[in-house]
Amino acid sequence: MPREVILVDSQLGNLDSVEHALIQVGASVIVTSDPDRVATARMVVFPGQGSFGPTTKEIVEGAMGAALRMVIERGDPFLGICLGMQLLFDHSEENGGHDGLRVLSGRVRRFPGDMPAVEGDPEGPRLKVPHVGWNDVQPTGEHFYFAHSYYIEPADPSVVMWWCRYGSVEFPATIARGNIFGCQFHPEKSQWSGLRFLRSFILGGRA
């Protein structure tokens, strides 16, 4: 029997492709923006793209934020994708600074501008921000698709499961603590590697 997954519609975009990917890996998906329905979920996926700002502030301080905290505190599996992962942390410096859900300790920081493409070669080509495209994730060696200008800087390094490098910055590609999982990449855009990641979460409540 397919595992029922609540896919949170938080007006942060990136919804249809995530729903399709979850169905591909065998989930029974219910899309909802109703905090009461989210609060009763036994497995939640919270996708997002874009930036910290008024919409995320409304989520964090409103009924949806309370529902997400309830799911997490109850111990049910939770996966945050991209901005959905960043929102788990204390604070983001984006758009003048905004608080997150404060489920995990740490901050969201911006990639430094004008980074050299090759570390230690300040005269060589420069990297652009945002970081967009395929990049290899360690220690898996697999490639996943990223699209972000900001990255997680957790207070506790032990929450980092996989990591990635962009220029001089090594940043968390996935995080895990108990029933909480997050990925900075977009699994729904990462072909078979992304589907394998989602399938592991759906089948086992893990990534």
PDB file of C-alpha atoms in Angstrom, residues 94-190:
ATOM      1  CA  GLU A  94      18.429  37.123   3.363  1.00  0.00           C
ATOM      2  CA  ASN A  95      16.315  40.235   2.637  1.00  0.00           C
ATOM      3  CA  GLY A  96      17.531  42.061   5.701  1.00  0.00           C
ATOM      4  CA  GLY A  97      17.225  39.070   8.003  1.00  0.00           C
ATOM      5  CA  HIS A  98      14.321  36.800   8.923  1.00  0.00           C
ATOM      6  CA  ASP A  99      13.762  34.193  11.608  1.00  0.00           C
ATOM      7  CA  GLY A 100      13.157  30.562  10.726  1.00  0.00           C
ATOM      8  CA  LEU A 101      11.241  27.839  12.557  1.00  0.00           C
ATOM      9  CA  ARG A 102      14.122  27.394  15.045  1.00  0.00           C
ATOM     10  CA  VAL A 103      13.794  23.623  14.954  1.00  0.00           C
ATOM     11  CA  LEU A 104      17.546  23.300  14.363  1.00  0.00           C
ATOM     12  CA  SER A 105      20.279  25.685  15.512  1.00  0.00           C
ATOM     13  CA  GLY A 106      22.170  27.602  12.858  1.00  0.00           C
ATOM     14  CA  ARG A 107      22.027  30.350  10.286  1.00  0.00           C
ATOM     15  CA  VAL A 108      21.459  30.736   6.574  1.00  0.00           C
ATOM     16  CA  ARG A 109      24.228  32.705   4.873  1.00  0.00           C
ATOM     17  CA  ARG A 110      24.838  34.032   1.374  1.00  0.00           C
ATOM     18  CA  PHE A 111      27.617  32.739  -0.844  1.00  0.00           C
ATOM     19  CA  PRO A 112      30.342  35.381  -1.075  1.00  0.00           C
ATOM     20  CA  GLY A 113      30.268  37.258  -4.341  1.00  0.00           C
ATOM     21  CA  ASP A 114      33.025  37.065  -6.928  1.00  0.00           C
ATOM     22  CA  MET A 115      34.512  33.759  -5.736  1.00  0.00           C
ATOM     23  CA  PRO A 116      37.370  32.302  -7.794  1.00  0.00           C
ATOM     24  CA  ALA A 117      36.337  29.172  -9.694  1.00  0.00           C
ATOM     25  CA  VAL A 118      39.557  27.505  -8.539  1.00  0.00           C
ATOM     26  CA  GLU A 119      40.412  27.954  -4.874  1.00  0.00           C
ATOM     27  CA  GLY A 120      43.749  29.691  -4.463  1.00  0.00           C
ATOM     28  CA  ASP A 121      43.649  31.262  -7.938  1.00  0.00           C
ATOM     29  CA  PRO A 122      42.423  34.833  -7.361  1.00  0.00           C
ATOM     30  CA  GLU A 123      43.317  35.876 -10.909  1.00  0.00           C
ATOM     31  CA  GLY A 124      41.337  33.069 -12.593  1.00  0.00           C
ATOM     32  CA  PRO A 125      37.675  32.887 -13.683  1.00  0.00           C
ATOM     33  CA  ARG A 126      34.978  33.793 -11.177  1.00  0.00           C
ATOM     34  CA  LEU A 127      31.917  31.898 -10.020  1.00  0.00           C
ATOM     35  CA  LYS A 128      28.454  33.378 -10.238  1.00  0.00           C
ATOM     36  CA  VAL A 129      25.903  33.576  -7.454  1.00  0.00           C
ATOM     37  CA  PRO A 130      23.371  31.956  -7.404  1.00  0.00           C
ATOM     38  CA  HIS A 131      24.839  28.472  -7.564  1.00  0.00           C
ATOM     39  CA  VAL A 132      22.750  26.919 -10.341  1.00  0.00           C
ATOM     40  CA  GLY A 133      23.279  23.559 -11.991  1.00  0.00           C
ATOM     41  CA  TRP A 134      24.670  20.111 -11.317  1.00  0.00           C
ATOM     42  CA  ASN A 135      27.249  19.516  -8.616  1.00  0.00           C
ATOM     43  CA  ASP A 136      28.692  16.418  -6.997  1.00  0.00           C
ATOM     44  CA  VAL A 137      27.685  15.570  -3.457  1.00  0.00           C
ATOM     45  CA  GLN A 138      30.017  13.873  -1.022  1.00  0.00           C
ATOM     46  CA  PRO A 139      30.478  11.219   0.196  1.00  0.00           C
ATOM     47  CA  THR A 140      28.043   9.726  -2.347  1.00  0.00           C
ATOM     48  CA  GLY A 141      29.853  11.022  -5.456  1.00  0.00           C
ATOM     49  CA  GLU A 142      26.456  11.440  -7.121  1.00  0.00           C
ATOM     50  CA  HIS A 143      25.391  14.615  -8.925  1.00  0.00           C
ATOM     51  CA  PHE A 144      22.336  16.601  -7.924  1.00  0.00           C
ATOM     52  CA  TYR A 145      20.747  19.801  -9.240  1.00  0.00           C
ATOM     53  CA  PHE A 146      21.088  22.989  -7.177  1.00  0.00           C
ATOM     54  CA  ALA A 147      19.589  26.485  -7.493  1.00  0.00           C
ATOM     55  CA  HIS A 148      20.372  28.715  -4.500  1.00  0.00           C
ATOM     56  CA  SER A 149      22.246  31.802  -3.338  1.00  0.00           C
ATOM     57  CA  TYR A 150      22.157  30.940   0.356  1.00  0.00           C
ATOM     58  CA  TYR A 151      23.404  27.950   2.298  1.00  0.00           C
ATOM     59  CA  ILE A 152      23.051  26.444   5.764  1.00  0.00           C
ATOM     60  CA  GLU A 153      25.664  27.033   8.441  1.00  0.00           C
ATOM     61  CA  PRO A 154      24.515  24.697  11.248  1.00  0.00           C
ATOM     62  CA  ALA A 155      25.598  25.225  14.833  1.00  0.00           C
ATOM     63  CA  ASP A 156      25.984  21.463  15.218  1.00  0.00           C
ATOM     64  CA  PRO A 157      28.068  19.959  12.376  1.00  0.00           C
ATOM     65  CA  SER A 158      26.793  16.477  13.245  1.00  0.00           C
ATOM     66  CA  VAL A 159      23.453  17.229  11.539  1.00  0.00           C
ATOM     67  CA  VAL A 160      25.232  17.313   8.156  1.00  0.00           C
ATOM     68  CA  MET A 161      24.788  14.026   6.300  1.00  0.00           C
ATOM     69  CA  TRP A 162      26.108  14.936   2.817  1.00  0.00           C
ATOM     70  CA  TRP A 163      28.000  18.009   1.707  1.00  0.00           C
ATOM     71  CA  CYS A 164      28.960  19.871  -1.441  1.00  0.00           C
ATOM     72  CA  ARG A 165      31.487  22.504  -2.479  1.00  0.00           C
ATOM     73  CA  TYR A 166      30.946  25.664  -4.480  1.00  0.00           C
ATOM     74  CA  GLY A 167      34.109  27.708  -4.881  1.00  0.00           C
ATOM     75  CA  SER A 168      35.662  28.205  -1.468  1.00  0.00           C
ATOM     76  CA  VAL A 169      32.490  27.238   0.417  1.00  0.00           C
ATOM     77  CA  GLU A 170      31.776  23.713   1.602  1.00  0.00           C
ATOM     78  CA  PHE A 171      28.101  23.616   2.506  1.00  0.00           C
ATOM     79  CA  PRO A 172      25.554  21.025   3.684  1.00  0.00           C
ATOM     80  CA  ALA A 173      23.775  19.273   0.826  1.00  0.00           C
ATOM     81  CA  THR A 174      21.615  17.232   3.207  1.00  0.00           C
ATOM     82  CA  ILE A 175      20.944  17.326   6.921  1.00  0.00           C
ATOM     83  CA  ALA A 176      19.467  14.717   9.250  1.00  0.00           C
ATOM     84  CA  ARG A 177      18.559  14.607  12.914  1.00  0.00           C
ATOM     85  CA  GLY A 178      16.150  12.005  14.196  1.00  0.00           C
ATOM     86  CA  ASN A 179      12.978  12.284  12.127  1.00  0.00           C
ATOM     87  CA  ILE A 180      14.091  15.542  10.448  1.00  0.00           C
ATOM     88  CA  PHE A 181      15.668  15.535   6.993  1.00  0.00           C
ATOM     89  CA  GLY A 182      16.511  18.277   4.541  1.00  0.00           C
ATOM     90  CA  CYS A 183      18.215  18.707   1.191  1.00  0.00           C
ATOM     91  CA  GLN A 184      19.584  21.855  -0.423  1.00  0.00           C
ATOM     92  CA  PHE A 185      19.411  20.340  -3.901  1.00  0.00           C
ATOM     93  CA  HIS A 186      16.200  19.714  -5.823  1.00  0.00           C
ATOM     94  CA  PRO A 187      15.607  15.945  -5.893  1.00  0.00           C
ATOM     95  CA  GLU A 188      12.690  16.392  -8.286  1.00  0.00           C
ATOM     96  CA  LYS A 189      15.100  17.905 -10.837  1.00  0.00           C
ATOM     97  CA  SER A 190      17.981  15.505 -10.157  1.00  0.00           C
TER      98      SER A 190
END
